[in-house]
Amino acid sequence: MSKTINLNADLGESFGAWSMGADEALLDIVASANIACGFHAGDPPVMRRTVRLARERGVGIGAHVAYPDLQGFGRRRMEMPPGELEAMVIYQIGALSGIAAAEGARVAHVKPHGALNNAACADLDLARTVCRAVAAVDRSLILLVPALSKLSEAGREAGLPVVEEIFADRAYLDDGQLAPRSRADALIHGAEASLAHVRRMLDEAALVSVSGRRLPIRAGSVCVHGDSPEAVATARRLREGLAELGYAIVPLTALAA
Amino acid sequence: MSKTINLNADLGESFGAWSMGADEALLDIVASANIACGFHAGDPPVMRRTVRLARERGVGIGAHVAYPDLQGFGRRRMEMPPGELEAMVIYQIGALSGIAAAEGARVAHVKPHGALNNAACADLDLARTVCRAVAAVDRSLILLVPALSKLSEAGREAGLPVVEEIFADRAYLDDGQLAPRSRADALIHGAEASLAHVRRMLDEAALVSVSGRRLPIRAGSVCVHGDSPEAVATARRLREGLAELGYAIVPLTALAA
Amino acid sequence: MSKTINLNADLGESFGAWSMGADEALLDIVASANIACGFHAGDPPVMRRTVRLARERGVGIGAHVAYPDLQGFGRRRMEMPPGELEAMVIYQIGALSGIAAAEGARVAHVKPHGALNNAACADLDLARTVCRAVAAVDRSLILLVPALSKLSEAGREAGLPVVEEIFADRAYLDDGQLAPRSRADALIHGAEASLAHVRRMLDEAALVSVSGRRLPIRAGSVCVHGDSPEAVATARRLREGLAELGYAIVPLTALAA
Amino acid sequence: MSKTINLNADLGESFGAWSMGADEALLDIVASANIACGFHAGDPPVMRRTVRLARERGVGIGAHVAYPDLQGFGRRRMEMPPGELEAMVIYQIGALSGIAAAEGARVAHVKPHGALNNAACADLDLARTVCRAVAAVDRSLILLVPALSKLSEAGREAGLPVVEEIFADRAYLDDGQLAPRSRADALIHGAEASLAHVRRMLDEAALVSVSGRRLPIRAGSVCVHGDSPEAVATARRLREGLAELGYAIVPLTALAA
């Protein structure tokens, strides 16, 4: 069996007394966890618990790095000098690495979150700042980023191992960007439709846009969500469906090698 | 020349637009820097700049870990479950380690700050929590703590390399505690008096209290301050005076080996 | 009908992307809302939404003031100088008052939260600091506090209108303190038991302890919770039961007059 | 003597253990203080101390409202929904109003700070959001804003009393914007040059740009700085010079009446 794919999800997004997400359910589904590092969500005890749960299941650990904005959940664009942002990304990777070390694990990948991800996907300078930060900590860290993004370009430029992801529940425009949520067809509803959407993109090695346009990519990972019981069920079905199609669910390290 | 001593200082205590301390001057004096990790002071850009300045001068890097309390500068006691505190200490060591890695350096020691230090010096359970955190990240991290404290006891118990420090400008009570600032004789004023105070404790291998009582210790480091031009001058004179007395100023790693 | 009672609940405890509590359901039950002010929970948009919902239902608005500790939800004791705490309490009352003004409402009462409440209930100096803060902003603000607490004593001392509350779901010790949750009989389970518990204390004008001891009080308010669907149902039943017993549910202002 | 002018300065920008600015010196010079409200600087004890010092000298109190960004000192643009920003501005005005009430004073004006000010000066929608917040709290609050800005336009539109300010030490471009600091002629150096700069704009009732272009305005206030001993001396000289020219230094309330 030669077909491989990674599944990833955003996890560890609780904070203090506030819970978020179905972490345990998702950790039984995905192969890689993007763990919040305390800047947009997560706090040290939440991070440690999430890392432990991931390690126990053999799920790969990644730093979900973000702008410093708990109240806005890292979804607000913040303008700052490149040097400040670079240090903030390094800090977050380091913090999660410390937690991982304490649990006998290590950070395998980095994925930018929210507004930082959106901005760096579209702005090559910003993307380079993020990649400089990742490379400064450890050149073997895998960069997990949207296909066809400036982040992907900057990651390869920086010599980082790059894995490109696609979204199981989001439609794409002709230029490869995610269809904005304001469009009626932005979201793929239901497990079977999501599976068909992902299958086609994997089979054709291309993003397939809402108008049917094909943009060649080499997707290594599929991002799934767990923000509702339905989302978890969809993610679970996606995993089963991919297995039925002959895909082995693998860690990012198996893809970036 | 067989006599050795380390000098340490608290550094990197600026935050955002606010400056604090004479970091560059002190980095030319001390052999080890206790660098704030963003919980009581410091922010990622400040941490990176401080680490870079330290590394350029061959000054050892330590994590100055604290309660999460910027507005209170980590000087307010906060009650929290051991597991939460443990994760917070791990997080801070990790964050500074990430910054250090990005600068081609590494964290050599850990020193608790402010209210956390005071509390853990007196409370063995709290001291054990701190030491568990340090050991969880890396058992080779040196614990830099006040002589005759519960922290020192817990550090040895945990198998950590421990270096005990004395204060150049503070008098001691008969039980080995620092004389509270409310006492008229709490502070040692002036460079020569500080040097004499330190010299006597090193020569006699003992804390010497305000009443002349001797408490045997093996001080490996002297903590100096830089919160005023006078404090920097005192620290500089202390370094010169120790050199004149035949002491080599060495990194903590040379002592804990 | 001459019997009156107030019902109060803690509300507005969401923060940013994180939801907490059944605010809308509780606002249909209680007469007074203790609204988080951004220090332990709540943020400006959450506060505004909560104030608006309360005002629309004629529910009285109170400032639920706390230690500055989002990650710990204000449940961690923090030691700080009285002047700092006093300013923090003033700040929170002011912030909620601004939000209330923008919604055509006003803050009627103040209730300390979590660790601040626990500490000030037991420590008269701390209680006086809190009351000094409340009185400094507006001497007509009603202090809503546990019966037989130092807070109640300090409030009367400061000339503030004071309303004492009892808890529908918590048993009391012989000294009037809440039975600690470690005791098997600490919690009153179910709506009917809660109603009977409250009814007895109102009828007898006394706290009734687990051992049957009576401590005379004049309870003006009953605190209910909404942290589970069951808790909301209990609160609803309590309101109905009190009405059936001839109690009018009134605002705090009707009691403190 | 019929000529009047207000002098204002940004104050209360210390935070926790960190000091900033020469507040006491400036409070002897200006008639209005823009006081940080804890979002970009200031904390409750700092706010209270600053309000007290201002009130003792008869200096008017204003809320210096900002984005929630202590580490960035409110200088980073943050994108957020209008409703969130509106609530944040209301919260800050309320918090300072509470502190002011506790000191027997009241907030007379509001001035946006840093990136919020810059953005709202150029973006009418953002300016309207800020003005909606101010008006929601109290329609008699004076809006203190740069001359010829969208903020000024939105303030008048919202029916707020508006006072326009000019900067003593900054040159203007032909469109009325401040010359960017990257230009060699952006800053006016020295007390006499600043006084001449201000005098000319007041005499001619116009901004006078670097190329000599006149843009009619009715400046009611001059903003001075205190970030260096020199800046304080310049501010002091400006006050004296304006008095010598026959200007009475008046509170904002005298201008907006």
Short mmCIF file of C-alpha atoms in Angstrom, two decimals, chain D residues 33-226:
data_model
loop_
_atom_site.label_atom_id
_atom_site.label_comp_id
_atom_site.label_asym_id
_atom_site.label_seq_id
_atom_site.Cartn_x
_atom_site.Cartn_y
_atom_site.Cartn_z
CA ALA D 33 -4.18 65.21 31.13
CA ASN D 34 -4.83 62.27 28.81
CA ILE D 35 -4.66 59.39 31.25
CA ALA D 36 -3.95 55.81 30.14
CA CYS D 37 -6.76 53.42 31.10
CA GLY D 38 -4.96 50.11 31.48
CA PHE D 39 -5.22 48.91 27.87
CA HIS D 40 -1.94 50.28 26.48
CA ALA D 41 -0.47 51.54 29.76
CA GLY D 42 -1.52 52.47 33.26
CA ASP D 43 -2.96 50.17 35.86
CA PRO D 44 -5.54 50.92 38.54
CA PRO D 45 -3.09 52.22 41.17
CA VAL D 46 -1.24 54.28 38.56
CA MET D 47 -4.54 55.68 37.28
CA ARG D 48 -5.65 56.64 40.76
CA ARG D 49 -2.37 58.35 41.61
CA THR D 50 -2.42 60.25 38.32
CA VAL D 51 -6.03 61.35 38.76
CA ARG D 52 -5.25 62.53 42.28
CA LEU D 53 -2.23 64.54 41.15
CA ALA D 54 -4.24 66.08 38.32
CA ARG D 55 -7.17 66.99 40.53
CA GLU D 56 -4.89 68.57 43.14
CA ARG D 57 -3.53 70.89 40.45
CA GLY D 58 -6.87 71.60 38.82
CA VAL D 59 -5.78 69.78 35.65
CA GLY D 60 -8.63 68.37 33.54
CA ILE D 61 -8.91 64.59 33.29
CA GLY D 62 -9.33 62.70 30.03
CA ALA D 63 -9.51 59.04 29.07
CA HIS D 64 -6.65 58.08 26.74
CA VAL D 65 -8.37 55.11 25.16
CA ALA D 66 -6.45 52.47 23.21
CA TYR D 67 -6.33 49.02 21.71
CA PRO D 68 -5.88 46.24 24.31
CA ASP D 69 -2.15 45.81 23.84
CA LEU D 70 0.15 46.45 26.78
CA GLN D 71 3.17 44.77 25.26
CA GLY D 72 2.83 46.88 22.12
CA PHE D 73 1.88 50.05 24.06
CA GLY D 74 -1.20 50.39 21.87
CA ARG D 75 0.96 51.22 18.88
CA ARG D 76 -0.01 48.16 16.83
CA ARG D 77 -3.04 48.36 14.60
CA MET D 78 -5.52 45.62 15.57
CA GLU D 79 -8.44 44.71 13.35
CA MET D 80 -11.63 44.00 15.23
CA PRO D 81 -15.38 44.21 14.70
CA PRO D 82 -16.84 47.67 15.42
CA GLY D 83 -18.98 46.31 18.25
CA GLU D 84 -15.93 44.95 20.07
CA LEU D 85 -13.98 48.15 19.72
CA GLU D 86 -16.97 50.22 20.82
CA ALA D 87 -17.34 48.16 24.00
CA MET D 88 -13.62 48.45 24.69
CA VAL D 89 -13.69 52.23 24.45
CA ILE D 90 -16.74 52.40 26.71
CA TYR D 91 -15.05 50.11 29.23
CA GLN D 92 -11.96 52.31 29.42
CA ILE D 93 -13.93 55.54 29.84
CA GLY D 94 -15.97 53.85 32.55
CA ALA D 95 -12.94 52.55 34.39
CA LEU D 96 -11.30 55.97 34.50
CA SER D 97 -14.62 57.54 35.48
CA GLY D 98 -14.82 55.18 38.45
CA ILE D 99 -11.31 56.12 39.53
CA ALA D 100 -12.15 59.79 39.05
CA ALA D 101 -15.34 59.47 41.12
CA ALA D 102 -13.31 57.89 43.91
CA GLU D 103 -11.10 60.98 43.87
CA GLY D 104 -13.91 63.49 43.73
CA ALA D 105 -13.20 64.31 40.11
CA ARG D 106 -14.77 63.56 36.75
CA VAL D 107 -13.63 62.66 33.26
CA ALA D 108 -13.98 65.70 31.01
CA HIS D 109 -12.58 64.46 27.72
CA VAL D 110 -11.60 61.45 25.64
CA LYS D 111 -8.59 61.15 23.34
CA PRO D 112 -7.74 58.05 21.32
CA HIS D 113 -4.16 56.81 21.66
CA GLY D 114 -1.51 55.45 19.35
CA ALA D 115 -2.55 53.08 16.58
CA LEU D 116 -6.23 53.57 17.37
CA ASN D 117 -5.82 57.32 17.00
CA ASN D 118 -3.83 57.00 13.78
CA ALA D 119 -6.31 54.58 12.27
CA ALA D 120 -9.39 56.55 13.31
CA CYS D 121 -7.87 59.80 12.04
CA ALA D 122 -7.76 58.27 8.57
CA ASP D 123 -10.77 55.94 8.54
CA LEU D 124 -14.19 57.53 8.94
CA ASP D 125 -15.93 54.25 9.85
CA LEU D 126 -13.47 53.57 12.62
CA ALA D 127 -13.77 57.19 13.77
CA ARG D 128 -17.53 56.80 13.93
CA THR D 129 -17.17 53.68 16.07
CA VAL D 130 -15.00 55.54 18.55
CA CYS D 131 -17.43 58.48 18.65
CA ARG D 132 -20.40 56.17 19.10
CA ALA D 133 -18.69 54.73 22.15
CA VAL D 134 -17.97 58.15 23.65
CA ALA D 135 -21.50 59.40 23.00
CA ALA D 136 -22.99 56.23 24.46
CA VAL D 137 -21.33 56.89 27.80
CA ASP D 138 -21.95 60.64 28.01
CA ARG D 139 -22.71 63.13 25.25
CA SER D 140 -21.03 65.91 27.18
CA LEU D 141 -17.59 64.26 26.99
CA ILE D 142 -15.25 66.40 24.91
CA LEU D 143 -13.46 64.67 22.06
CA LEU D 144 -9.85 65.84 21.83
CA VAL D 145 -8.51 65.02 18.37
CA PRO D 146 -6.04 66.12 15.72
CA ALA D 147 -7.16 68.97 13.51
CA LEU D 148 -8.50 68.02 10.08
CA SER D 149 -8.93 64.36 11.00
CA LYS D 150 -11.78 61.94 10.33
CA LEU D 151 -12.08 61.74 14.11
CA SER D 152 -12.88 65.41 14.23
CA GLU D 153 -15.45 64.98 11.48
CA ALA D 154 -17.06 61.98 13.15
CA GLY D 155 -17.12 63.74 16.50
CA ARG D 156 -19.07 66.69 15.15
CA GLU D 157 -21.35 64.32 13.26
CA ALA D 158 -22.09 62.52 16.55
CA GLY D 159 -22.90 65.79 18.27
CA LEU D 160 -19.96 65.60 20.64
CA PRO D 161 -18.12 68.72 21.75
CA VAL D 162 -14.89 68.58 19.73
CA VAL D 163 -11.61 70.33 20.42
CA GLU D 164 -8.89 70.09 17.80
CA GLU D 165 -5.27 69.87 18.81
CA ILE D 166 -2.00 70.69 17.12
CA PHE D 167 1.45 69.34 17.95
CA ALA D 168 4.14 71.66 19.18
CA ASP D 169 7.02 69.54 17.97
CA ARG D 170 5.74 68.03 14.72
CA ALA D 171 5.71 69.39 11.19
CA TYR D 172 2.71 68.95 8.90
CA LEU D 173 2.39 67.86 5.29
CA ASP D 174 0.33 69.75 2.72
CA ASP D 175 -2.70 67.52 3.36
CA GLY D 176 -2.68 68.26 7.08
CA GLN D 177 -1.18 64.96 8.15
CA LEU D 178 1.82 64.83 10.44
CA ALA D 179 5.07 64.58 8.52
CA PRO D 180 6.30 61.01 8.99
CA ARG D 181 9.27 60.60 11.28
CA SER D 182 11.27 59.26 8.35
CA ARG D 183 11.49 62.81 6.96
CA ALA D 184 14.39 64.95 8.08
CA ASP D 185 12.07 67.87 8.83
CA ALA D 186 9.44 65.86 10.72
CA LEU D 187 10.39 67.15 14.15
CA ILE D 188 10.57 70.72 15.39
CA HIS D 189 13.61 70.97 17.63
CA GLY D 190 13.96 73.26 20.61
CA ALA D 191 11.62 75.36 22.66
CA GLU D 192 11.82 78.56 20.63
CA ALA D 193 11.20 76.82 17.32
CA SER D 194 8.24 74.96 18.83
CA LEU D 195 6.83 78.17 20.24
CA ALA D 196 7.20 79.91 16.86
CA HIS D 197 5.58 76.92 15.12
CA VAL D 198 2.61 76.96 17.49
CA ARG D 199 2.33 80.75 17.50
CA ARG D 200 2.13 80.91 13.72
CA MET D 201 -0.60 78.26 13.55
CA LEU D 202 -2.60 80.02 16.25
CA ASP D 203 -2.12 83.49 14.75
CA GLU D 204 -3.07 82.33 11.28
CA ALA D 205 -5.80 79.96 12.49
CA ALA D 206 -4.30 77.37 10.16
CA LEU D 207 -2.01 74.39 10.02
CA VAL D 208 1.10 75.58 8.26
CA SER D 209 2.73 72.81 6.30
CA VAL D 210 6.43 72.20 5.61
CA SER D 211 5.95 73.79 2.19
CA GLY D 212 4.16 76.77 3.69
CA ARG D 213 0.66 75.78 2.71
CA ARG D 214 -2.08 77.05 5.05
CA LEU D 215 -4.99 74.79 6.02
CA PRO D 216 -7.57 76.71 8.06
CA ILE D 217 -8.30 75.17 11.47
CA ARG D 218 -9.48 76.33 14.85
CA ALA D 219 -6.95 74.74 17.18
CA GLY D 220 -8.11 74.67 20.77
CA SER D 221 -5.26 72.71 22.30
CA VAL D 222 -1.57 72.09 21.91
CA CYS D 223 -0.19 68.63 22.66
CA VAL D 224 3.15 68.56 24.46
CA HIS D 225 5.41 65.71 25.46
CA GLY D 226 7.39 64.83 28.53
#
